[in-house]
CSV table of C-alpha atoms and ligand atoms in Angstrom, one decimal:
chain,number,residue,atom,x,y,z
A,1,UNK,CA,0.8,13.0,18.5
A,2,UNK,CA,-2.5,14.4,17.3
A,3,UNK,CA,-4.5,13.0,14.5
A,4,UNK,CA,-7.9,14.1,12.5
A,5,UNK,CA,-10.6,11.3,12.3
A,6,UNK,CA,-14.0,10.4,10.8
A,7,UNK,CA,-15.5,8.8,13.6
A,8,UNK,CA,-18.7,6.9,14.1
A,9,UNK,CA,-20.2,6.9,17.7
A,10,UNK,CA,-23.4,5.3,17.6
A,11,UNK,CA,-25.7,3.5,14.8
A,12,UNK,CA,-27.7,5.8,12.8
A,13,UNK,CA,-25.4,8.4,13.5
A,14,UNK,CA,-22.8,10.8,10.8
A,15,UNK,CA,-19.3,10.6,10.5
A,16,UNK,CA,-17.8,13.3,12.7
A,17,UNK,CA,-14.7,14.7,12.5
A,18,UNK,CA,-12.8,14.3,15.6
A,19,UNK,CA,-8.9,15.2,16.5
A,20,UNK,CA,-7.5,12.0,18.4
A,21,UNK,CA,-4.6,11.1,20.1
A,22,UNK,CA,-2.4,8.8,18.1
A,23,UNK,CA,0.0,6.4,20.0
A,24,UNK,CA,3.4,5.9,18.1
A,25,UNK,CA,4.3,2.4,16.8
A,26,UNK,CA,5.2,-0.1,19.8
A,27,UNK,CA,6.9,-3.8,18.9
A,28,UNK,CA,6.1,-5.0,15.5
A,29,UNK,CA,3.4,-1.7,14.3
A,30,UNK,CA,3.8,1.5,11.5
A,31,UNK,CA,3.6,4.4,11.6
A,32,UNK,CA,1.5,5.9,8.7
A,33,UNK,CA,0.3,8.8,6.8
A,34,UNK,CA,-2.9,7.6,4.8
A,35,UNK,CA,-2.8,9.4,1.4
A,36,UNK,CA,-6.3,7.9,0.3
A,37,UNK,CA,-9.1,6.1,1.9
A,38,UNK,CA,-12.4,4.5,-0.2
A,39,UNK,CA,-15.5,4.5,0.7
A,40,UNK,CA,-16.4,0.9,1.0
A,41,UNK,CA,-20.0,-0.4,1.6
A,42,UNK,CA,-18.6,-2.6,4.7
A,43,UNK,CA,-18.5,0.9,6.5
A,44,UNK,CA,-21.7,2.0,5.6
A,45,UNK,CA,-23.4,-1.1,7.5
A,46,UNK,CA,-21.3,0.1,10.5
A,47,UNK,CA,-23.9,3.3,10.4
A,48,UNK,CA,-26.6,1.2,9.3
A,49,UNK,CA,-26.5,-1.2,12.2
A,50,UNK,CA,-26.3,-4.5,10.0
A,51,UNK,CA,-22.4,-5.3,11.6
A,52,UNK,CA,-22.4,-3.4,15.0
A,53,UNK,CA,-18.8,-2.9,15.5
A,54,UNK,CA,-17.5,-1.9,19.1
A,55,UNK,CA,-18.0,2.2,19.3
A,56,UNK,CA,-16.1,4.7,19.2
A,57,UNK,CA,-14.5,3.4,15.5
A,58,UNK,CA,-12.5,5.4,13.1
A,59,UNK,CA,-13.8,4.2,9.6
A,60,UNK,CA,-12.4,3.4,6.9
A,61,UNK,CA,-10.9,-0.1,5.4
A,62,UNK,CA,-9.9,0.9,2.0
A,63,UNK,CA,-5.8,2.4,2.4
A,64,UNK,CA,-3.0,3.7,0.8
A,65,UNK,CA,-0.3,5.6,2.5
A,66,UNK,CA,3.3,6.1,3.7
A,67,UNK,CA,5.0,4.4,6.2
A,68,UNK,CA,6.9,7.5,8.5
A,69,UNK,CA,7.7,5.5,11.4
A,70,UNK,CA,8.2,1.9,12.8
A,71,UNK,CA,8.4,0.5,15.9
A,72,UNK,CA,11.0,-1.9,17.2
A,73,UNK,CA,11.6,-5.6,14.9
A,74,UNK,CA,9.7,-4.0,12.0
A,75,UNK,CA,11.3,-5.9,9.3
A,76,UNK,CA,8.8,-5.4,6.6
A,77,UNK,CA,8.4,-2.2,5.6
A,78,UNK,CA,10.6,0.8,6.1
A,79,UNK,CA,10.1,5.0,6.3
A,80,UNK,CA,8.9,6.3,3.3
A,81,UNK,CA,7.7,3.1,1.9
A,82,UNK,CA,4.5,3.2,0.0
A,83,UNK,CA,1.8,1.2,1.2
A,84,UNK,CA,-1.3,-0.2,0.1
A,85,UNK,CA,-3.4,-2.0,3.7
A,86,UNK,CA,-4.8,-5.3,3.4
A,87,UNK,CA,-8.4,-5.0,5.2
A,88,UNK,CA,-7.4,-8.4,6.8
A,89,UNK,CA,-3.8,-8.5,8.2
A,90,UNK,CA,-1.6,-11.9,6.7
A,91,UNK,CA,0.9,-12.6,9.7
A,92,UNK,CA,2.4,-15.0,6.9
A,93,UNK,CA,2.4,-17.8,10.2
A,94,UNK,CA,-1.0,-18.8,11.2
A,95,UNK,CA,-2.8,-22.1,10.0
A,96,UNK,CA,-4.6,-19.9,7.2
A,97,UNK,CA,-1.5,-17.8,6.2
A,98,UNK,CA,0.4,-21.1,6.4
A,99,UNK,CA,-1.9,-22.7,3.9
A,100,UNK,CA,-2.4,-20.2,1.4
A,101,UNK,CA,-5.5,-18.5,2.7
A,102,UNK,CA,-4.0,-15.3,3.9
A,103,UNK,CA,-7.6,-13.8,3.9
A,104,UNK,CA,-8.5,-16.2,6.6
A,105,UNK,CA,-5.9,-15.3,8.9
A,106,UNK,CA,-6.6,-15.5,12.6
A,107,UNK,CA,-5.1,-12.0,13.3
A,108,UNK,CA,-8.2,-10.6,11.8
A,109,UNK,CA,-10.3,-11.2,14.8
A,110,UNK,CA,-10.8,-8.2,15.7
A,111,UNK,CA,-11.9,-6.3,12.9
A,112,UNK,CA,-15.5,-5.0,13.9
A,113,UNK,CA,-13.7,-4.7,17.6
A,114,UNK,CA,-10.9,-2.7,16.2
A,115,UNK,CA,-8.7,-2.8,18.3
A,116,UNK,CA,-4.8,-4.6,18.1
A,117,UNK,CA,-5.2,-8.0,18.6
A,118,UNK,CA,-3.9,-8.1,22.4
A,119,UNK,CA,-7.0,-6.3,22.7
A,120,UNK,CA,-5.3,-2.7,23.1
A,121,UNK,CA,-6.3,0.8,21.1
A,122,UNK,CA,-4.0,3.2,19.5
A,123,UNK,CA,-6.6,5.9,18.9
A,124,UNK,CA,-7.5,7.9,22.5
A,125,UNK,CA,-9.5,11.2,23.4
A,126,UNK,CA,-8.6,11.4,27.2
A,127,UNK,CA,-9.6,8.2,28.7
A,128,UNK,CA,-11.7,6.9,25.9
A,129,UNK,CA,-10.2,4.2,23.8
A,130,UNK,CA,-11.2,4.4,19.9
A,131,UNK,CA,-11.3,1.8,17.8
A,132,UNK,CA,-9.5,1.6,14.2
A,133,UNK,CA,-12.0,-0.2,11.6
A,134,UNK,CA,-10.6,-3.5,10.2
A,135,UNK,CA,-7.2,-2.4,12.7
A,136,UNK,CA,-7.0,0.4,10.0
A,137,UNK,CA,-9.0,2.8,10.3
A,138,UNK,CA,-8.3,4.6,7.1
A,139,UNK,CA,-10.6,7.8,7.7
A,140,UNK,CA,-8.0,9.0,9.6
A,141,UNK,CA,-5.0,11.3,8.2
A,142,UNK,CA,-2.3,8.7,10.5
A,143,UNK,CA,-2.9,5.4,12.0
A,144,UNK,CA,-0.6,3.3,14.0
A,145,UNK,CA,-1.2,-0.1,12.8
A,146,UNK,CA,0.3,-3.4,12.5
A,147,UNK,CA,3.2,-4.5,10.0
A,148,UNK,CA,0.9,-7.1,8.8
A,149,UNK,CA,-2.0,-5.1,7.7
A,150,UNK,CA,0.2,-3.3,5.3
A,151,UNK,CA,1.6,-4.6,1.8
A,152,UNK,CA,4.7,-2.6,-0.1
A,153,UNK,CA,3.7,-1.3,-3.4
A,154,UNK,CA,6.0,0.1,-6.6
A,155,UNK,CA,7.0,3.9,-5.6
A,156,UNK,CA,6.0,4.9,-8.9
A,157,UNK,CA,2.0,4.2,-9.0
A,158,UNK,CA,-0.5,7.1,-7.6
A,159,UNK,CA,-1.8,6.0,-4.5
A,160,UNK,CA,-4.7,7.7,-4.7
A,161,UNK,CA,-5.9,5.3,-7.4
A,162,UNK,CA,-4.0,2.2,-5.5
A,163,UNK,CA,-5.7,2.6,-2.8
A,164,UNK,CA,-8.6,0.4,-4.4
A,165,UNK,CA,-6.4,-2.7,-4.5
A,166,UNK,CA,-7.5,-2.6,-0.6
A,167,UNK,CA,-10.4,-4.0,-0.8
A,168,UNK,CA,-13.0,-3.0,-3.5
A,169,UNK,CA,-10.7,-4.2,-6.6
A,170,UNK,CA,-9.9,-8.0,-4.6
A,171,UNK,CA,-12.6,-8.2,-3.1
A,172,UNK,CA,-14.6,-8.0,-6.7
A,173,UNK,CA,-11.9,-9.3,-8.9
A,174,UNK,CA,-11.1,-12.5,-6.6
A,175,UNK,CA,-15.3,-13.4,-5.9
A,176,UNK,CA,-15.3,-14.3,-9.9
A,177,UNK,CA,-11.5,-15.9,-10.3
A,178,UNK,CA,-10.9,-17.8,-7.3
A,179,UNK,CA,-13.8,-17.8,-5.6
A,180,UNK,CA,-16.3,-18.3,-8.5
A,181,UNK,CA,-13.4,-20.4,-10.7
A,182,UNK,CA,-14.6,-18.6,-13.7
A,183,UNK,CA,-13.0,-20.2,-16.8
A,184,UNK,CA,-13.0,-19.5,-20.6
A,185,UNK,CA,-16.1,-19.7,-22.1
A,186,UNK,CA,-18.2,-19.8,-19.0
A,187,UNK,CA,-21.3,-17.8,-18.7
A,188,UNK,CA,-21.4,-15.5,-15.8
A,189,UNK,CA,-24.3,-13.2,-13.8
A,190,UNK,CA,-23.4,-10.6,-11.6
A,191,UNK,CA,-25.4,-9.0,-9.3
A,192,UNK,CA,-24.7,-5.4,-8.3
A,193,UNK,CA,-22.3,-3.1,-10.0
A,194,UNK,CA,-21.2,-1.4,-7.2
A,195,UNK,CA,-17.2,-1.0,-6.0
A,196,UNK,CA,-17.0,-5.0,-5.9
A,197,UNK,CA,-19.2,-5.5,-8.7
A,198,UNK,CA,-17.5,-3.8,-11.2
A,199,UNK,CA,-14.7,-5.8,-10.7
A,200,UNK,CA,-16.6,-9.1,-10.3
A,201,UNK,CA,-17.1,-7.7,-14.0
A,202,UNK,CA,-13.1,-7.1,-14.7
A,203,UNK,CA,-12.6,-10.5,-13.3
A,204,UNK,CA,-14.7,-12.5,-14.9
A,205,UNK,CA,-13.9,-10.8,-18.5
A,206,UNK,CA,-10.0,-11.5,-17.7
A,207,UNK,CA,-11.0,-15.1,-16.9
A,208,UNK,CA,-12.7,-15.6,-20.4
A,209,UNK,CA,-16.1,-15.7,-20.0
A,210,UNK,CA,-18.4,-15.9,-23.0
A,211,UNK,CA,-21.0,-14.3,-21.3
A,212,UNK,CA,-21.2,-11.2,-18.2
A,213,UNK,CA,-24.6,-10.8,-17.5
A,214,UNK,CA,-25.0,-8.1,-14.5
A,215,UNK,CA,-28.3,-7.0,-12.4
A,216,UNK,CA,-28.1,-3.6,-11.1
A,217,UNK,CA,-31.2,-1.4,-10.5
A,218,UNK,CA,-29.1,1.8,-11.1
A,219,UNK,CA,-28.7,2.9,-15.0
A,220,UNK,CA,-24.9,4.5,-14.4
A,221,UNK,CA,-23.9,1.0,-13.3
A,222,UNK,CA,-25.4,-0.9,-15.8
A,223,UNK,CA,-23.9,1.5,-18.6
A,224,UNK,CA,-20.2,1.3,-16.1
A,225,UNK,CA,-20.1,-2.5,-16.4
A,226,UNK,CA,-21.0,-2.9,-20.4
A,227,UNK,CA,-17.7,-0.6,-20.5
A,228,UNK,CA,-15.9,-2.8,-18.4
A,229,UNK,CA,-16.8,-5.5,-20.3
A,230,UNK,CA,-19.8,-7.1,-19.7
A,231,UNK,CA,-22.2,-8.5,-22.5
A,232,UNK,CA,-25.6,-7.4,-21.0
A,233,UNK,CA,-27.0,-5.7,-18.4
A,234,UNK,CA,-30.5,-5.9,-16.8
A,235,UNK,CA,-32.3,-3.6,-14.0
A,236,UNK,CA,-33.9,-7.0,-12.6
A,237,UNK,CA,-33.1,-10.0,-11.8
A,238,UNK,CA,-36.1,-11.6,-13.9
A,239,UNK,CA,-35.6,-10.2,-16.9
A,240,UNK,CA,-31.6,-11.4,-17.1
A,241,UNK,CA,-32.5,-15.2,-15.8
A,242,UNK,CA,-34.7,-15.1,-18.9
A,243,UNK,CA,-32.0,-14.2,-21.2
A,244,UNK,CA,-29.2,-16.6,-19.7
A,245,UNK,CA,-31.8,-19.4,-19.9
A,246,UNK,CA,-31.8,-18.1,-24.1
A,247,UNK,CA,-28.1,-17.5,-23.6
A,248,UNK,CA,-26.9,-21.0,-22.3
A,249,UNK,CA,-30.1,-22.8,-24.3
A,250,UNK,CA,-31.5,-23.9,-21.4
A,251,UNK,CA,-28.9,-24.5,-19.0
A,252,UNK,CA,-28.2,-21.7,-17.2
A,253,UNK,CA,-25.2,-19.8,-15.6
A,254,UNK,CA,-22.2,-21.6,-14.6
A,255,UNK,CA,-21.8,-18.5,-12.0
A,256,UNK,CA,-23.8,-16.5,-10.1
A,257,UNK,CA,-21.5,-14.0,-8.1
A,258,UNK,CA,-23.7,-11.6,-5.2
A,259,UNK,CA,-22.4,-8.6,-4.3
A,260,UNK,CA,-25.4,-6.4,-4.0
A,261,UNK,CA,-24.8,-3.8,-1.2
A,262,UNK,CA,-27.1,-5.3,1.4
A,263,UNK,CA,-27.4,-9.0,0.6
A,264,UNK,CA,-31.2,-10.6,1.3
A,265,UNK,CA,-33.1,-13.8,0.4
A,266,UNK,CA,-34.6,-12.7,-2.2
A,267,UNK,CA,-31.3,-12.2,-3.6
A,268,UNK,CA,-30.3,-15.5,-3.0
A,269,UNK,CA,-32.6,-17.7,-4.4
A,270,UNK,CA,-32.9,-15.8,-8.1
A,271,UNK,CA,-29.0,-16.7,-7.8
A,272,UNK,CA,-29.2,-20.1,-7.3
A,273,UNK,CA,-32.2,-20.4,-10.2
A,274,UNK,CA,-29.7,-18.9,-12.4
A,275,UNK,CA,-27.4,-21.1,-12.3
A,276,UNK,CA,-27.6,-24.8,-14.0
A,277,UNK,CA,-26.3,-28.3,-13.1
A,278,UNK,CA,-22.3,-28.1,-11.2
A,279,UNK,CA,-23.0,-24.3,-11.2
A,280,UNK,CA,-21.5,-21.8,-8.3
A,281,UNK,CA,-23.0,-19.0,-6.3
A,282,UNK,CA,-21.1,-17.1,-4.2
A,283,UNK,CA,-22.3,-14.5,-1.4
A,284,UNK,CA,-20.0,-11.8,-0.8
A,285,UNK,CA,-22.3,-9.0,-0.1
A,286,UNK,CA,-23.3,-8.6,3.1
A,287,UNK,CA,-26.1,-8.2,5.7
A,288,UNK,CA,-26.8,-8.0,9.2
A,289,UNK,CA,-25.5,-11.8,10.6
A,290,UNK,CA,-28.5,-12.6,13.0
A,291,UNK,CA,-30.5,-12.2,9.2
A,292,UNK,CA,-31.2,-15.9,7.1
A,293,UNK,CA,-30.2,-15.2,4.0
A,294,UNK,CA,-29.9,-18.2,2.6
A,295,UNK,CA,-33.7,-20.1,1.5
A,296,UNK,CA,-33.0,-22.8,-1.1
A,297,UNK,CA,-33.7,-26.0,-1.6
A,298,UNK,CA,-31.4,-28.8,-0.6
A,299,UNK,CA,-32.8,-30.9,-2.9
A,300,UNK,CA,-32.4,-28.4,-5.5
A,301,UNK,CA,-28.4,-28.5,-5.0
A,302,UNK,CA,-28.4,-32.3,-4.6
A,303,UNK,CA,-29.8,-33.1,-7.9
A,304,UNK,CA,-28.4,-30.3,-9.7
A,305,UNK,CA,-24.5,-30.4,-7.8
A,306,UNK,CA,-24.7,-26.4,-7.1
A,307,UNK,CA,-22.4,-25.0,-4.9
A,308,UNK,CA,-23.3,-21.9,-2.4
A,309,UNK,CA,-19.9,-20.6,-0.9
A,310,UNK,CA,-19.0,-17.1,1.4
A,311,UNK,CA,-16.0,-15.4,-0.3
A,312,UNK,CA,-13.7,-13.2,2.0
A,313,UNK,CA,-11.4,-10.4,0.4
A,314,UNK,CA,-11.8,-12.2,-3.0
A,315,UNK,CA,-10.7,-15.6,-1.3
A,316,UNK,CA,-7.5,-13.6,-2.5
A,317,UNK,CA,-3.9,-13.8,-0.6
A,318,UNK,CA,-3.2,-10.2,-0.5
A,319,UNK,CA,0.6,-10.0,0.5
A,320,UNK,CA,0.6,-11.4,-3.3
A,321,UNK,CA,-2.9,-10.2,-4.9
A,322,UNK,CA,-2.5,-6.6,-3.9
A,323,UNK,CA,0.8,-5.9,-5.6
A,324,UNK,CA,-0.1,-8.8,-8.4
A,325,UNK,CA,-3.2,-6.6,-9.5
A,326,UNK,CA,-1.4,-3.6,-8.9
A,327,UNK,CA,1.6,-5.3,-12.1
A,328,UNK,CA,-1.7,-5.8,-14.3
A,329,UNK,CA,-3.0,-2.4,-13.6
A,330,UNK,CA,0.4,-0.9,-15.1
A,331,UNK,CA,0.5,-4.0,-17.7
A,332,UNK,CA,-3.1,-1.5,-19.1
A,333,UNK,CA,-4.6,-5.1,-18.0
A,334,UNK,CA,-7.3,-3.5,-15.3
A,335,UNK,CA,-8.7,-0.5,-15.4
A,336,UNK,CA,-8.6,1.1,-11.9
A,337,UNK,CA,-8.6,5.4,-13.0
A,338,UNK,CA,-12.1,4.7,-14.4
A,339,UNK,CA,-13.3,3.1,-11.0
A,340,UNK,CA,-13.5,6.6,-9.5
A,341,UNK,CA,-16.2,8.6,-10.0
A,342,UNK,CA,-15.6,11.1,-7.4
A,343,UNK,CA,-12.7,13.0,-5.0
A,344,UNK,CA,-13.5,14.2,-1.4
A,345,UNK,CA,-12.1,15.3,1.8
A,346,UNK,CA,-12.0,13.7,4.8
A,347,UNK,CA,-14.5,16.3,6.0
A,348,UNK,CA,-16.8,15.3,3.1
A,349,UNK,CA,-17.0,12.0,4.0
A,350,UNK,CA,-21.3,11.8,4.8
A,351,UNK,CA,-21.4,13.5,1.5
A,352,UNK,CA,-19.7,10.7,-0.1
A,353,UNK,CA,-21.6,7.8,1.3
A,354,UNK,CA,-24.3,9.8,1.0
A,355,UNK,CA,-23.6,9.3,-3.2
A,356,UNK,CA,-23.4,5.7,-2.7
A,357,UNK,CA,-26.7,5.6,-1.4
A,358,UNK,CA,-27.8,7.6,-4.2
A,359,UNK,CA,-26.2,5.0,-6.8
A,360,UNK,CA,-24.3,8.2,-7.9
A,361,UNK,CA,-20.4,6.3,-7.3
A,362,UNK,CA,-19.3,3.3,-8.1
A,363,UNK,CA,-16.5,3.8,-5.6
A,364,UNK,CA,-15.6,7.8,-4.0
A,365,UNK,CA,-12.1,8.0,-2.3
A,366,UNK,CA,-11.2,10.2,0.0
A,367,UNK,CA,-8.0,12.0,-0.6
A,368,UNK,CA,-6.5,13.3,2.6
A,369,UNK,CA,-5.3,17.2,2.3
A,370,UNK,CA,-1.9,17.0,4.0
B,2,NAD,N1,-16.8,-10.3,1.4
B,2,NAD,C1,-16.0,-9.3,1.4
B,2,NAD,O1,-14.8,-9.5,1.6
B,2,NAD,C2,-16.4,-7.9,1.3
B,2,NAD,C3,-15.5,-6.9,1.1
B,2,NAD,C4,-16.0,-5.6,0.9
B,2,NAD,C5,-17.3,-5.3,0.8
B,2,NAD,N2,-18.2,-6.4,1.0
B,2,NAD,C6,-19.6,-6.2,0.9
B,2,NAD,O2,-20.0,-6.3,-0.5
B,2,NAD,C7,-21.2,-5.5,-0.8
B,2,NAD,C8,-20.9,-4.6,-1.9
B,2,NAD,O3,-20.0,-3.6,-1.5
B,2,NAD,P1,-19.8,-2.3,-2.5
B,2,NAD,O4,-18.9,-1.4,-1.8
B,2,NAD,O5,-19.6,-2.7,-3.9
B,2,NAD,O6,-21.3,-1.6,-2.4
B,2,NAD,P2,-22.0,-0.5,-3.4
B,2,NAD,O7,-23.0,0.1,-2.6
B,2,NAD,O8,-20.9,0.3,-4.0
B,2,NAD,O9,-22.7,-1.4,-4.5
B,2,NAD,C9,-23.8,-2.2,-4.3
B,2,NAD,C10,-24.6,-2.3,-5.6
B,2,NAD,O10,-25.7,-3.2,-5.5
B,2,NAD,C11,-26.8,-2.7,-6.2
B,2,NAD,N3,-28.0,-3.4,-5.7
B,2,NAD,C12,-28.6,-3.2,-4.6
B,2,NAD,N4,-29.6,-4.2,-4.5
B,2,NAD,C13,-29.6,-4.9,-5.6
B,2,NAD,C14,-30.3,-6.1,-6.1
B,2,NAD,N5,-31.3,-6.6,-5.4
B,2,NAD,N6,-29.9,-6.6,-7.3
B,2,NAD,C15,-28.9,-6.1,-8.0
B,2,NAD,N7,-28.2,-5.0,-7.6
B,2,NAD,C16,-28.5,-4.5,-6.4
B,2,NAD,C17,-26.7,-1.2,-5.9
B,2,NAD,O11,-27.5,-0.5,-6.9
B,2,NAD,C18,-25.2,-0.9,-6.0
B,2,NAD,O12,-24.8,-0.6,-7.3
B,2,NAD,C19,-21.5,-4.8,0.6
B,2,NAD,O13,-22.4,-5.7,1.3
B,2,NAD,C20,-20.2,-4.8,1.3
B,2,NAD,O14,-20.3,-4.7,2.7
B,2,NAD,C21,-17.8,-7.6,1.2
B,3,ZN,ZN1,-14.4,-3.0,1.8
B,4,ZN,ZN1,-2.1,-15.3,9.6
């Protein structure tokens, strides 16, 4: 069958909308119609260069949709079964599935390649292969992708605003709960209120913190995240370590969560000064890999038992976070509506990341028309 696609072909390069040739579900894969895609920041360094996937790639990472089809020993999901995609499949067997780390799981490994993980493409345009991002490729109005890369969601909740529970909303939420371990009463600092940010900010209020001190350069965000929750907001990073050292008298954050769109040293290092003795900072922004992002002193964590840890999808298990944040967001318990600042179509799509650029989102979603 045919298919419309965002595509990227080189770095540096727009979007552009391409009709592909969709293979139909073989052993173990969906069919589906994507209702809504969001327009992540991890596609954005696709175009920038910072993760060089393997080109041609349909973008997008961030899905909801409905299963139409599936291919043979499909057991988990069924036709018309609403879908939310996890950006990392969970085969529910590997070592990290098997352990409760679903967001490690080793059928992720090609992600940036984008293709199935035998190595094969579902996406063609004569002889050229095209490559699905994150084995999704959500910028796209069907996809033929693998059972495990999509999670069952209630019936009854739009997946136009679900569609944020596929990366954005665990990816945020999880950086402060599991990854960061925020408890009650802790004193948090958040840098960058973008789509992850914001609900770094959700997270960390839902955990108890005392005290949500974000850093975000953009007003709109800053004035977004005291709504969410947060208890101050600062354009620079200076300015807020001066008022968690007043804050905690002296003893600084107990988290410092980075999610910044383009992670650098700089970055880095006013994180770890925030934080005071046993504190945590965790990195789960991004930035080109060859890049050292991480200048600090050794010494500096020795004394002072600070932790520096990666987080991956929220360091969430999303076969049970998707659908668990989904129940609180229909408990009235997270706010997702609000998350969207702005509706476009798949043919809009460099206008869209062109707004996140601008600070003008803090997530857009594309809603296919179909
Ligand atoms: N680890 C993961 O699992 C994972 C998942 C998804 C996205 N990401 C990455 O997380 C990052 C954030 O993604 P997003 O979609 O929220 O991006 P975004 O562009 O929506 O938000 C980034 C925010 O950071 C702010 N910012 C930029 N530089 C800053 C600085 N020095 N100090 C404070 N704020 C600053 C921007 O104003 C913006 O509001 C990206 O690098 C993205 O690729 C990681
Ligand atoms: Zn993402
Ligand atoms: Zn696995």
């Amino acid at each position: 069958m045919k298919t419309k696609a965002a595509v990227l072909f080189e770095t540096h390069k727009p979007f552009e909308i391409v009709e592909l040739e969709l293979d139909g579900p073989g052993p173990g894969e969906v069919l589906i119609k994507y209702v809504a895609a969001g327009l992540c920041h991890s596609d954005l360094h696709l175009t920038d260069g910072d993760l060089p996937p393997r080109f041609p790639i349909v973008g997008g990472h961030e899905g909801s949709g409905i299963i139409e089809e599936v291919g043979p020993g499909v057991t988990k999901v069924k036709p018309g079964d609403h879908v939310v995609c996890s950006f990392i499949p969970n085969c529910g067997t590997c070592r990290y599935c098997a352990t409760g780390r679903q967001n490690l799981c080793d059928m992720g490994a090609t992600i940036l390649e984008g293709s199935m993980p035998d190595g094969s493409f579902r996406f063609h345009s004569g002889k050229q292969d095209f490559g699905a991002m994150c084995m999704l490729g959500t910028f796209a109005e069907r996809a033929t992708i693998s059972q495990h890369s999509v999670v069952k969601v209630d019936d009854w909740l739009p997946l136009e605003t679900a569609v944020l529970v596929g990366c954005g909303v665990p990816s945020g939420w999880g950086t402060a709960v599991y990854a960061g371990g925020v408890r009650a009463g802790d004193t948090v600092v958040i840098y960058g209120i973008g789509g992850l940010g914001i609900n770094a900010v959700q997270g960390a209020v839902s955990a108890g913190a005392k005290y949500v001190v974000v850093v975000d350069p953009v007003a709109m965000k800053r004035e977004a995240a005291l709504k969410f929750g947060a208890t101050h907001a600062f354009a620079d990073a200076a300015t807020a370590a001066e008022k968690v050292n007043e804050l905690t008298w002296g003893q600084g954050a107990d988290q410092a969560l980075i999610l910044v769109g383009t992670v650098d040293e700089e970055v880095v290092q006013n994180a770890t000064a925030v934080i005071g003795k046993g504190g945590t900072v965790v990195i789960t922004g991004l930035a080109d890999p060859a890049k050292l992002t991480v200048h600090i002193s050794g010494t500096d964590l020795t004394l002072n038992q600070k932790t520096i840890k990666g987080s991956l999808f929220g360091s969430a298990n999303p076969q049970y976070d998707i659908v668990r944040l989904l129940r609180l967001y229909d408990a009235g318990q997270l706010k997702l509506d609000e998350l969207i600042t702005t509706k476009y179509t798949l043919e809009q799509v460099n206008e869209g990341y062109q707004d996140l650029r601008d600070g003008k989102n803090l997530r857009g979603v594309i809603v296919h028309q179909q």
